[in-house]
GROMACS .gro file of C-alpha atoms in nm:
model
  455
    1MET     CA    1  10.219  -1.503  -0.056
    2GLN     CA    2  10.064  -1.779  -0.301
    3ALA     CA    3  10.192  -2.007  -0.139
    4SER     CA    4   9.991  -1.961   0.151
    5ARG     CA    5   9.643  -1.932   0.019
    6PRO     CA    6   9.504  -2.243   0.109
    7HIS     CA    7   9.632  -2.228   0.441
    8VAL     CA    8   9.346  -1.891   0.511
    9LEU     CA    9   9.074  -2.031   0.289
   10LEU     CA   10   9.084  -2.370   0.556
   11ASN     CA   11   9.137  -2.158   0.829
   12SER     CA   12   8.880  -1.963   0.739
   13SER     CA   13   8.621  -2.278   0.678
   14ARG     CA   14   8.696  -2.364   1.018
   15GLN     CA   15   8.623  -2.083   1.132
   16ALA     CA   16   8.286  -2.049   0.947
   17TYR     CA   17   8.243  -2.455   1.032
   18ASN     CA   18   8.303  -2.335   1.415
   19GLN     CA   19   8.102  -2.032   1.444
   20TRP     CA   20   7.790  -2.285   1.304
   21VAL     CA   21   7.808  -2.599   1.538
   22LYS     CA   22   7.791  -2.304   1.844
   23THR     CA   23   7.494  -2.129   1.725
   24LEU     CA   24   7.351  -2.505   1.671
   25ARG     CA   25   7.439  -2.584   2.017
   26SER     CA   26   7.296  -2.182   2.157
   27ILE     CA   27   6.958  -2.286   1.942
   28ALA     CA   28   6.922  -2.610   2.138
   29VAL     CA   29   7.015  -2.482   2.456
   30LEU     CA   30   6.773  -2.198   2.434
   31ALA     CA   31   6.473  -2.485   2.301
   32ALA     CA   32   6.534  -2.714   2.628
   33ALA     CA   33   6.525  -2.349   2.819
   34VAL     CA   34   6.149  -2.254   2.639
   35GLY     CA   35   6.037  -2.647   2.680
   36THR     CA   36   6.112  -2.618   3.056
   37ALA     CA   37   5.979  -2.254   3.077
   38SER     CA   38   5.709  -2.404   2.942
   39CYS     CA   39   5.662  -2.691   3.231
   40LEU     CA   40   5.771  -2.420   3.485
   41PHE     CA   41   5.435  -2.192   3.349
   42GLN     CA   42   5.184  -2.482   3.337
   43LEU     CA   43   4.781  -2.362   3.385
   44GLU     CA   44   4.673  -2.397   3.799
   45TYR     CA   45   4.348  -2.410   3.934
   46ASN     CA   46   4.144  -2.359   4.260
   47VAL     CA   47   4.011  -2.555   4.455
   48GLY     CA   48   3.702  -2.488   4.662
   49GLY     CA   49   3.376  -2.537   4.755
   50THR     CA   50   3.138  -2.443   5.026
   51VAL     CA   51   3.078  -2.577   5.403
   52THR     CA   52   2.696  -2.599   5.573
   53GLY     CA   53   2.576  -2.722   5.907
   54PHE     CA   54   2.936  -2.634   6.081
   55LYS     CA   55   2.880  -2.443   6.448
   56GLY     CA   56   3.154  -2.521   6.633
   57THR     CA   57   3.568  -2.519   6.625
   58GLY     CA   58   3.846  -2.737   6.527
   59LEU     CA   59   3.713  -2.795   6.111
   60VAL     CA   60   4.042  -2.838   5.916
   61LEU     CA   61   4.023  -2.947   5.558
   62GLN     CA   62   4.308  -3.086   5.303
   63ASP     CA   63   4.332  -3.121   4.982
   64ASN     CA   64   4.634  -3.423   4.836
   65SER     CA   65   4.720  -3.463   5.221
   66ARG     CA   66   4.929  -3.171   5.172
   67ASP     CA   67   4.686  -2.881   5.156
   68ASP     CA   68   4.564  -2.863   5.516
   69LEU     CA   69   4.299  -2.536   5.564
   70ARG     CA   70   4.126  -2.452   5.859
   71VAL     CA   71   3.792  -2.359   5.809
   72ASN     CA   72   3.642  -2.101   6.094
   73ALA     CA   73   3.298  -2.050   5.941
   74ASN     CA   74   3.001  -2.178   5.647
   75GLY     CA   75   3.041  -2.068   5.376
   76ALA     CA   76   3.240  -2.054   5.037
   77PHE     CA   77   3.692  -2.219   5.081
   78THR     CA   78   3.995  -2.199   4.882
   79PHE     CA   79   4.261  -2.446   4.977
   80SER     CA   80   4.589  -2.214   4.960
   81SER     CA   81   4.733  -2.409   4.677
   82ARG     CA   82   4.650  -2.471   4.348
   83VAL     CA   83   4.636  -2.754   4.109
   84ALA     CA   84   4.808  -2.784   3.772
   85LYS     CA   85   4.547  -2.850   3.472
   86GLY     CA   86   4.537  -3.210   3.404
   87ASN     CA   87   4.652  -3.336   3.746
   88THR     CA   88   4.401  -3.459   4.064
   89TYR     CA   89   4.267  -3.367   4.353
   90THR     CA   90   4.159  -3.492   4.691
   91VAL     CA   91   3.971  -3.328   4.928
   92SER     CA   92   3.883  -3.470   5.268
   93VAL     CA   93   3.864  -3.409   5.598
   94LYS     CA   94   4.175  -3.386   5.809
   95THR     CA   95   4.029  -3.242   6.169
   96GLN     CA   96   3.650  -3.274   6.312
   97PRO     CA   97   3.481  -3.021   6.519
   98SER     CA   98   3.486  -3.012   6.853
   99ASN     CA   99   3.241  -2.758   7.079
  100PRO     CA  100   3.014  -2.929   7.040
  101ALA     CA  101   3.105  -3.267   6.855
  102GLN     CA  102   3.043  -3.276   6.468
  103THR     CA  103   3.085  -3.494   6.195
  104CYS     CA  104   3.158  -3.324   5.857
  105THR     CA  105   3.135  -3.554   5.544
  106VAL     CA  106   3.243  -3.424   5.186
  107ARG     CA  107   3.093  -3.464   4.854
  108ASP     CA  108   3.185  -3.458   4.487
  109GLY     CA  109   3.571  -3.436   4.661
  110SER     CA  110   3.746  -3.588   4.406
  111GLY     CA  111   3.852  -3.519   4.042
  112THR     CA  112   4.070  -3.450   3.750
  113ILE     CA  113   4.121  -3.051   3.704
  114PRO     CA  114   3.951  -2.955   3.404
  115LYS     CA  115   4.073  -2.602   3.213
  116ALA     CA  116   3.837  -2.461   3.494
  117ASN     CA  117   3.829  -2.434   3.960
  118ILE     CA  118   3.645  -2.651   4.127
  119THR     CA  119   3.438  -2.485   4.325
  120GLY     CA  120   3.175  -2.696   4.396
  121VAL     CA  121   3.324  -2.896   4.706
  122VAL     CA  122   3.013  -2.943   4.934
  123VAL     CA  123   3.144  -3.025   5.328
  124SER     CA  124   2.852  -3.043   5.506
  125CYS     CA  125   2.857  -3.116   5.914
  126SER     CA  126   2.637  -3.191   6.125
  127GLN     CA  127   2.522  -3.368   6.497
  128SER     CA  128   2.267  -3.469   6.659
  129GLY     CA  129   1.878  -3.288   6.594
  130ARG     CA  130   1.882  -3.022   6.873
  131TYR     CA  131   1.538  -2.967   6.727
  132ALA     CA  132   1.160  -3.117   6.544
  133TYR     CA  133   0.966  -2.865   6.412
  134VAL     CA  134   0.591  -2.970   6.283
  135ALA     CA  135   0.338  -2.821   6.044
  136ASN     CA  136  -0.009  -2.854   6.128
  137GLN     CA  137  -0.208  -2.820   5.836
  138ALA     CA  138  -0.553  -2.802   5.990
  139ALA     CA  139  -0.401  -2.522   6.268
  140ASN     CA  140  -0.285  -2.329   6.063
  141THR     CA  141   0.040  -2.314   6.322
  142ILE     CA  142   0.386  -2.479   6.364
  143SER     CA  143   0.496  -2.700   6.685
  144ALA     CA  144   0.865  -2.627   6.765
  145PHE     CA  145   1.004  -2.878   6.986
  146SER     CA  146   1.384  -2.894   7.182
  147ILE     CA  147   1.517  -3.263   7.097
  148ASP     CA  148   1.673  -3.471   7.479
  149SER     CA  149   2.054  -3.613   7.310
  150ALA     CA  150   2.064  -3.878   7.534
  151ASN     CA  151   1.732  -4.020   7.481
  152GLY     CA  152   1.502  -3.863   7.218
  153PHE     CA  153   1.257  -3.774   7.403
  154LEU     CA  154   1.018  -3.383   7.298
  155THR     CA  155   1.050  -3.117   7.499
  156PRO     CA  156   0.716  -2.868   7.331
  157VAL     CA  157   0.909  -2.462   7.298
  158ALA     CA  158   0.640  -2.311   7.172
  159THR     CA  159   0.339  -2.326   6.897
  160PHE     CA  160   0.416  -2.062   6.640
  161ALA     CA  161   0.166  -1.915   6.365
  162SER     CA  162   0.220  -1.977   5.973
  163THR     CA  163   0.266  -1.721   5.765
  164GLY     CA  164  -0.049  -1.891   5.534
  165ALA     CA  165  -0.314  -2.087   5.561
  166GLY     CA  166  -0.255  -2.467   5.525
  167PRO     CA  167   0.098  -2.568   5.631
  168VAL     CA  168   0.196  -2.888   5.482
  169ALA     CA  169   0.529  -2.897   5.417
  170LEU     CA  170   0.904  -2.808   5.623
  171ALA     CA  171   1.260  -2.776   5.527
  172VAL     CA  172   1.552  -2.626   5.748
  173ASP     CA  173   1.832  -2.528   5.534
  174PRO     CA  174   2.162  -2.685   5.598
  175ASN     CA  175   2.320  -2.459   5.851
  176GLY     CA  176   2.006  -2.471   6.102
  177LYS     CA  177   1.942  -2.085   6.081
  178PHE     CA  178   1.594  -2.125   5.875
  179LEU     CA  179   1.308  -2.280   5.903
  180TYR     CA  180   1.095  -2.249   5.549
  181VAL     CA  181   0.701  -2.405   5.533
  182THR     CA  182   0.491  -2.439   5.270
  183ASN     CA  183   0.106  -2.320   5.299
  184ASN     CA  184  -0.063  -2.472   5.076
  185ALA     CA  185  -0.419  -2.283   5.069
  186SER     CA  186  -0.234  -1.991   5.009
  187ASN     CA  187   0.005  -2.043   4.768
  188THR     CA  188   0.317  -1.901   4.954
  189VAL     CA  189   0.624  -2.006   5.151
  190GLY     CA  190   0.694  -1.891   5.449
  191ILE     CA  191   1.049  -1.816   5.579
  192PHE     CA  192   1.142  -1.863   5.983
  193ALA     CA  193   1.461  -1.729   6.171
  194ILE     CA  194   1.599  -2.056   6.385
  195THR     CA  195   1.689  -1.907   6.699
  196ASP     CA  196   1.998  -2.084   6.827
  197ALA     CA  197   1.966  -2.112   7.144
  198THR     CA  198   1.618  -2.218   7.237
  199GLY     CA  199   1.479  -2.336   6.853
  200ALA     CA  200   1.207  -2.041   6.890
  201LEU     CA  201   1.091  -1.901   6.556
  202THR     CA  202   1.100  -1.526   6.421
  203VAL     CA  203   0.929  -1.415   6.086
  204THR     CA  204   1.172  -1.285   5.853
  205GLU     CA  205   0.969  -1.314   5.550
  206PHE     CA  206   0.603  -1.349   5.594
  207SER     CA  207   0.454  -1.477   5.254
  208VAL     CA  208   0.714  -1.533   4.919
  209LEU     CA  209   0.461  -1.599   4.631
  210VAL     CA  210   0.498  -1.927   4.476
  211GLY     CA  211   0.228  -2.185   4.199
  212THR     CA  212  -0.088  -2.328   4.293
  213SER     CA  213  -0.105  -2.521   4.600
  214PRO     CA  214   0.258  -2.579   4.691
  215ALA     CA  215   0.298  -2.965   4.816
  216ALA     CA  216   0.651  -2.992   4.889
  217LEU     CA  217   0.947  -2.800   4.884
  218CYS     CA  218   1.416  -2.884   5.009
  219VAL     CA  219   1.700  -2.634   5.064
  220ASP     CA  220   1.955  -2.707   4.822
  221PRO     CA  221   2.298  -2.880   4.940
  222THR     CA  222   2.471  -2.512   5.012
  223GLY     CA  223   2.174  -2.331   5.140
  224ARG     CA  224   2.165  -2.125   4.843
  225TYR     CA  225   1.880  -2.217   4.646
  226LEU     CA  226   1.499  -2.310   4.732
  227TYR     CA  227   1.292  -2.553   4.550
  228VAL     CA  228   0.894  -2.572   4.546
  229ALA     CA  229   0.706  -2.851   4.392
  230ASN     CA  230   0.340  -2.654   4.323
  231SER     CA  231   0.111  -2.979   4.301
  232GLY     CA  232  -0.173  -2.761   4.151
  233ALA     CA  233   0.047  -2.575   3.877
  234ASN     CA  234   0.286  -2.899   3.811
  235THR     CA  235   0.564  -2.683   3.865
  236VAL     CA  236   0.837  -2.636   4.048
  237SER     CA  237   0.971  -2.306   4.171
  238ALA     CA  238   1.339  -2.204   4.212
  239PHE     CA  239   1.432  -1.942   4.385
  240VAL     CA  240   1.784  -1.798   4.572
  241ILE     CA  241   1.796  -1.742   4.913
  242GLN     CA  242   2.049  -1.541   5.129
  243ASN     CA  243   1.992  -1.424   5.520
  244GLY     CA  244   1.594  -1.542   5.574
  245PHE     CA  245   1.500  -1.361   5.263
  246ALA     CA  246   1.382  -1.554   4.885
  247THR     CA  247   1.406  -1.411   4.515
  248PRO     CA  248   1.283  -1.569   4.246
  249VAL     CA  249   1.482  -1.728   3.985
  250GLY     CA  250   1.338  -1.734   3.604
  251SER     CA  251   1.003  -1.883   3.567
  252PRO     CA  252   0.829  -2.190   3.760
  253VAL     CA  253   0.986  -2.566   3.558
  254ALA     CA  254   0.710  -2.781   3.420
  255ALA     CA  255   0.806  -3.128   3.675
  256GLY     CA  256   0.490  -3.377   3.649
  257ASN     CA  257   0.158  -3.439   3.711
  258GLN     CA  258   0.053  -3.329   4.098
  259PRO     CA  259   0.395  -3.299   4.199
  260VAL     CA  260   0.446  -3.362   4.541
  261ALA     CA  261   0.769  -3.408   4.680
  262LEU     CA  262   1.107  -3.342   4.574
  263GLN     CA  263   1.485  -3.398   4.699
  264THR     CA  264   1.797  -3.312   4.528
  265ASP     CA  265   2.147  -3.591   4.528
  266PRO     CA  266   2.393  -3.511   4.773
  267GLY     CA  267   2.643  -3.310   4.543
  268GLY     CA  268   2.352  -3.013   4.453
  269ASN     CA  269   2.353  -3.077   4.051
  270PHE     CA  270   2.013  -3.186   3.993
  271LEU     CA  271   1.692  -3.189   4.091
  272TYR     CA  272   1.456  -3.496   4.188
  273VAL     CA  273   1.014  -3.478   4.103
  274THR     CA  274   0.796  -3.712   4.207
  275ASP     CA  275   0.413  -3.656   4.082
  276PHE     CA  276   0.142  -3.835   4.196
  277ALA     CA  277  -0.006  -3.812   3.916
  278GLY     CA  278   0.139  -3.908   3.663
  279GLY     CA  279   0.331  -4.172   3.880
  280ASN     CA  280   0.676  -4.053   3.776
  281VAL     CA  281   1.033  -3.897   3.848
  282THR     CA  282   1.130  -3.573   3.656
  283VAL     CA  283   1.441  -3.542   3.673
  284LEU     CA  284   1.614  -3.164   3.672
  285ALA     CA  285   1.959  -2.982   3.644
  286ILE     CA  286   2.064  -2.728   3.882
  287ASP     CA  287   2.301  -2.471   3.743
  288GLY     CA  288   2.503  -2.421   4.023
  289ALA     CA  289   2.634  -2.100   3.983
  290THR     CA  290   2.216  -1.948   3.921
  291GLY     CA  291   1.994  -2.217   4.088
  292ALA     CA  292   1.793  -2.182   3.827
  293LEU     CA  293   1.686  -2.513   3.711
  294THR     CA  294   1.679  -2.700   3.364
  295ALA     CA  295   1.498  -2.995   3.146
  296GLY     CA  296   1.621  -3.193   2.925
  297VAL     CA  297   1.796  -3.489   3.151
  298SER     CA  298   1.805  -3.781   2.884
  299GLY     CA  299   1.514  -4.072   3.006
  300SER     CA  300   1.340  -3.830   3.194
  301PRO     CA  301   1.094  -3.889   3.340
  302PHE     CA  302   1.171  -4.164   3.450
  303GLY     CA  303   0.862  -4.427   3.577
  304ALA     CA  304   0.775  -4.469   3.967
  305GLY     CA  305   0.474  -4.655   4.047
  306THR     CA  306   0.111  -4.524   4.085
  307GLY     CA  307   0.031  -4.220   4.361
  308ALA     CA  308   0.467  -4.183   4.376
  309VAL     CA  309   0.395  -3.953   4.692
  310SER     CA  310   0.741  -3.953   4.822
  311ILE     CA  311   1.167  -3.952   4.770
  312ALA     CA  312   1.515  -4.027   4.962
  313ILE     CA  313   1.858  -4.074   4.795
  314ASP     CA  314   2.063  -4.172   5.029
  315PRO     CA  315   2.385  -3.997   5.200
  316VAL     CA  316   2.667  -4.041   4.929
  317GLY     CA  317   2.374  -4.016   4.601
  318SER     CA  318   2.391  -4.343   4.485
  319PHE     CA  319   2.068  -4.503   4.449
  320ALA     CA  320   1.699  -4.276   4.483
  321TYR     CA  321   1.383  -4.423   4.642
  322VAL     CA  322   1.018  -4.363   4.539
  323ALA     CA  323   0.761  -4.458   4.825
  324ASN     CA  324   0.401  -4.556   4.558
  325GLN     CA  325   0.153  -4.512   4.783
  326THR     CA  326  -0.146  -4.644   4.589
  327ALA     CA  327   0.066  -4.920   4.436
  328ALA     CA  328   0.108  -5.021   4.768
  329THR     CA  329   0.545  -5.061   4.650
  330ILE     CA  330   0.871  -4.861   4.680
  331SER     CA  331   1.065  -4.753   4.321
  332THR     CA  332   1.462  -4.805   4.394
  333TYR     CA  333   1.685  -4.656   4.128
  334SER     CA  334   2.048  -4.616   4.069
  335ILE     CA  335   2.228  -4.295   3.978
  336ASP     CA  336   2.403  -4.160   3.756
  337LEU     CA  337   2.618  -3.971   3.854
  338THR     CA  338   2.739  -3.735   3.602
  339THR     CA  339   2.397  -3.733   3.400
  340GLY     CA  340   2.098  -3.759   3.683
  341ALA     CA  341   1.970  -4.020   3.518
  342LEU     CA  342   1.738  -4.283   3.689
  343THR     CA  343   1.802  -4.682   3.636
  344ALA     CA  344   1.535  -4.890   3.791
  345SER     CA  345   1.673  -5.133   3.975
  346GLY     CA  346   1.439  -5.445   3.916
  347SER     CA  347   1.086  -5.442   3.992
  348PRO     CA  348   0.911  -5.212   4.309
  349LEU     CA  349   0.953  -5.372   4.600
  350SER     CA  350   0.601  -5.484   4.749
  351THR     CA  351   0.541  -5.341   5.104
  352ALA     CA  352   0.193  -5.486   5.178
  353SER     CA  353   0.151  -5.109   5.293
  354ALA     CA  354   0.039  -4.720   5.177
  355PRO     CA  355   0.424  -4.589   5.218
  356GLN     CA  356   0.332  -4.199   5.220
  357SER     CA  357   0.662  -4.102   5.329
  358ILE     CA  358   0.982  -4.259   5.282
  359ALA     CA  359   1.380  -4.085   5.526
  360VAL     CA  360   1.697  -4.250   5.441
  361ASP     CA  361   1.958  -4.239   5.760
  362PRO     CA  362   2.257  -4.018   5.756
  363ALA     CA  363   2.459  -4.367   5.722
  364GLY     CA  364   2.262  -4.520   5.364
  365LYS     CA  365   2.218  -4.831   5.605
  366PHE     CA  366   1.859  -4.848   5.639
  367ILE     CA  367   1.452  -4.718   5.494
  368TYR     CA  368   1.190  -4.643   5.732
  369ALA     CA  369   0.836  -4.556   5.516
  370ALA     CA  370   0.569  -4.363   5.703
  371ASN     CA  371   0.226  -4.646   5.588
  372VAL     CA  372  -0.133  -4.528   5.583
  373THR     CA  373  -0.265  -4.811   5.636
  374SER     CA  374  -0.478  -4.930   5.877
  375ASN     CA  375  -0.149  -5.067   6.094
  376ASN     CA  376  -0.105  -4.734   6.134
  377ASP     CA  377   0.289  -4.803   6.168
  378VAL     CA  378   0.653  -4.709   6.068
  379ALA     CA  379   0.840  -5.015   5.810
  380SER     CA  380   1.213  -5.045   5.846
  381TYR     CA  381   1.433  -5.186   5.554
  382ALA     CA  382   1.819  -5.269   5.571
  383ILE     CA  383   1.955  -5.120   5.283
  384ALA     CA  384   2.212  -5.384   5.094
  385THR     CA  385   2.623  -5.279   4.907
  386SER     CA  386   2.313  -5.250   4.547
  387GLY     CA  387   2.095  -5.050   4.703
  388ALA     CA  388   1.833  -5.316   4.703
  389LEU     CA  389   1.561  -5.267   5.016
  390THR     CA  390   1.531  -5.618   5.278
  391PHE     CA  391   1.234  -5.578   5.505
  392SER     CA  392   1.339  -5.579   5.884
  393SER     CA  393   1.110  -5.493   6.114
  394THR     CA  394   0.743  -5.295   6.182
  395ALA     CA  395   0.665  -5.090   6.488
  396VAL     CA  396   0.355  -4.872   6.556
  397ALA     CA  397   0.275  -4.530   6.545
  398ARG     CA  398  -0.068  -4.319   6.586
  399SER     CA  399  -0.372  -4.249   6.352
  400LEU     CA  400  -0.229  -4.169   6.007
  401PRO     CA  401   0.116  -4.176   6.024
  402VAL     CA  402   0.208  -3.871   5.721
  403ALA     CA  403   0.552  -3.847   5.765
  404VAL     CA  404   0.861  -3.911   5.851
  405ALA     CA  405   1.215  -3.797   5.929
  406VAL     CA  406   1.569  -3.938   6.094
  407ASP     CA  407   1.811  -3.741   6.361
  408PRO     CA  408   2.132  -3.574   6.155
  409SER     CA  409   2.277  -3.866   6.362
  410GLY     CA  410   2.092  -4.158   6.294
  411GLN     CA  411   2.006  -4.245   6.638
  412PHE     CA  412   1.611  -4.159   6.689
  413VAL     CA  413   1.350  -4.186   6.375
  414TYR     CA  414   1.033  -3.911   6.477
  415VAL     CA  415   0.655  -3.973   6.261
  416ALA     CA  416   0.419  -3.700   6.292
  417ASN     CA  417   0.031  -3.858   6.289
  418GLN     CA  418  -0.221  -3.653   6.080
  419ALA     CA  419  -0.532  -3.708   6.241
  420SER     CA  420  -0.445  -3.801   6.618
  421GLY     CA  421  -0.168  -3.446   6.585
  422SER     CA  422   0.127  -3.576   6.748
  423VAL     CA  423   0.459  -3.695   6.741
  424SER     CA  424   0.531  -4.031   6.773
  425ALA     CA  425   0.928  -4.071   6.872
  426PHE     CA  426   1.171  -4.408   6.820
  427THR     CA  427   1.494  -4.498   6.925
  428VAL     CA  428   1.708  -4.726   6.676
  429ASP     CA  429   1.915  -4.981   6.711
  430VAL     CA  430   2.187  -4.930   6.485
  431SER     CA  431   2.247  -5.309   6.399
  432THR     CA  432   1.888  -5.424   6.282
  433GLY     CA  433   1.744  -5.063   6.225
  434ALA     CA  434   1.441  -5.182   6.471
  435LEU     CA  435   1.242  -4.898   6.623
  436THR     CA  436   1.163  -4.884   6.931
  437GLU     CA  437   0.894  -4.605   7.093
  438VAL     CA  438   1.055  -4.328   7.334
  439THR     CA  439   0.902  -4.358   7.708
  440GLY     CA  440   0.680  -4.042   7.718
  441SER     CA  441   0.586  -4.085   7.290
  442PRO     CA  442   0.366  -3.991   7.143
  443PHE     CA  443   0.387  -3.609   7.175
  444LEU     CA  444   0.105  -3.278   7.146
  445ALA     CA  445   0.145  -3.140   6.838
  446GLY     CA  446  -0.139  -2.999   6.698
  447SER     CA  447  -0.411  -3.055   6.521
  448GLY     CA  448  -0.356  -3.279   6.154
  449ALA     CA  449   0.009  -3.291   6.208
  450ARG     CA  450   0.138  -3.295   5.823
  451SER     CA  451   0.459  -3.228   5.817
  452ILE     CA  452   0.812  -3.290   5.981
  453ALA     CA  453   1.171  -3.202   6.026
  454ILE     CA  454   1.521  -3.163   6.250
  455ASP     CA  455   1.757  -2.968   6.299
   0.00000   0.00000   0.00000
């Protein structure tokens, strides 16, 4: 028995060693399993946003060239497939709408997934303009016209009483359902529902109180928020809008000296406000969840020119343009898409006239400026890839052209003539941007035609 003890000890050591190896292997397998599980359960988030202006059928969106989403109505959308944190997403239009045919474009549609859902993608759909609306400041009325999509001819629908005194600015929401009107003399905004089949207007909210002497307004790209420039109070008022009614968001925010024009970037992240007396552009950040405005954009306000009276932003949000009426110039800026800050592109372009209103065509190829001079004309400028402007041509409008608008298809340009109470209509040469007056133009609107909006 004693002679066998070394063998017993040796066997015991081997068994312990084998058990130790098995334990190590088990730990390694468990670690690998945990690692695999951590990959399987990595954080994933939704990708979505808002569709506006959609009127037909057949719109299909796609994310990352694989996840298709058929859209049936305006409003919020979310793709069914989630995307892992740190991975990229790219939203595109797979199939454009039909019946009626429309063109939909995507804003803020790509990026890298943070540790949150993506909700800020904006899909904007448009077609040829159907209706034109003119605010007649002296008559306290709004003229409505239907647009012939073949030749741009305007046919009167009716004339409607404004909901206040001195209507000076108009805006149509992205879905084409409501018309918003600033009444400068009564310090209110009126809201009208647009009858889809005829263009006729019906009052939904008679008079929304704003600040002193409201001069301009705009609706954000999602159609959820309304902003009003109060030129007499040097502020901007913000509202949440739903079903034709407006609810104030916080208190009015300071915006320069005599703010008279405002515009959001295509993504609805920033609001740009020009002030006539100060000759500057104030940039305000927009809270996408509430519509609230905050100051503090680095460098704001940005210098423009004397009598900064109108602002336009190109369709992709790369460039901003400001018409300086008193200085007879147009200022050009590049836009930082992340911060909203503006960088001036050289010296302002001399126009040898007094630009009162400017608008960019939907393709971002041309700018049109209504000039309040003895020539009473509207000028065309080509936009280079750098954002720089090159003068193209002018077309004669009528007495005191004060507002210009381009229809969503880019085929026609319309100008409100204040002194003659009329609208001049032009067809656009898509190659050069040159304008040719439509047969039958100008079209009679009302006394003191001050602003024009296209649906």
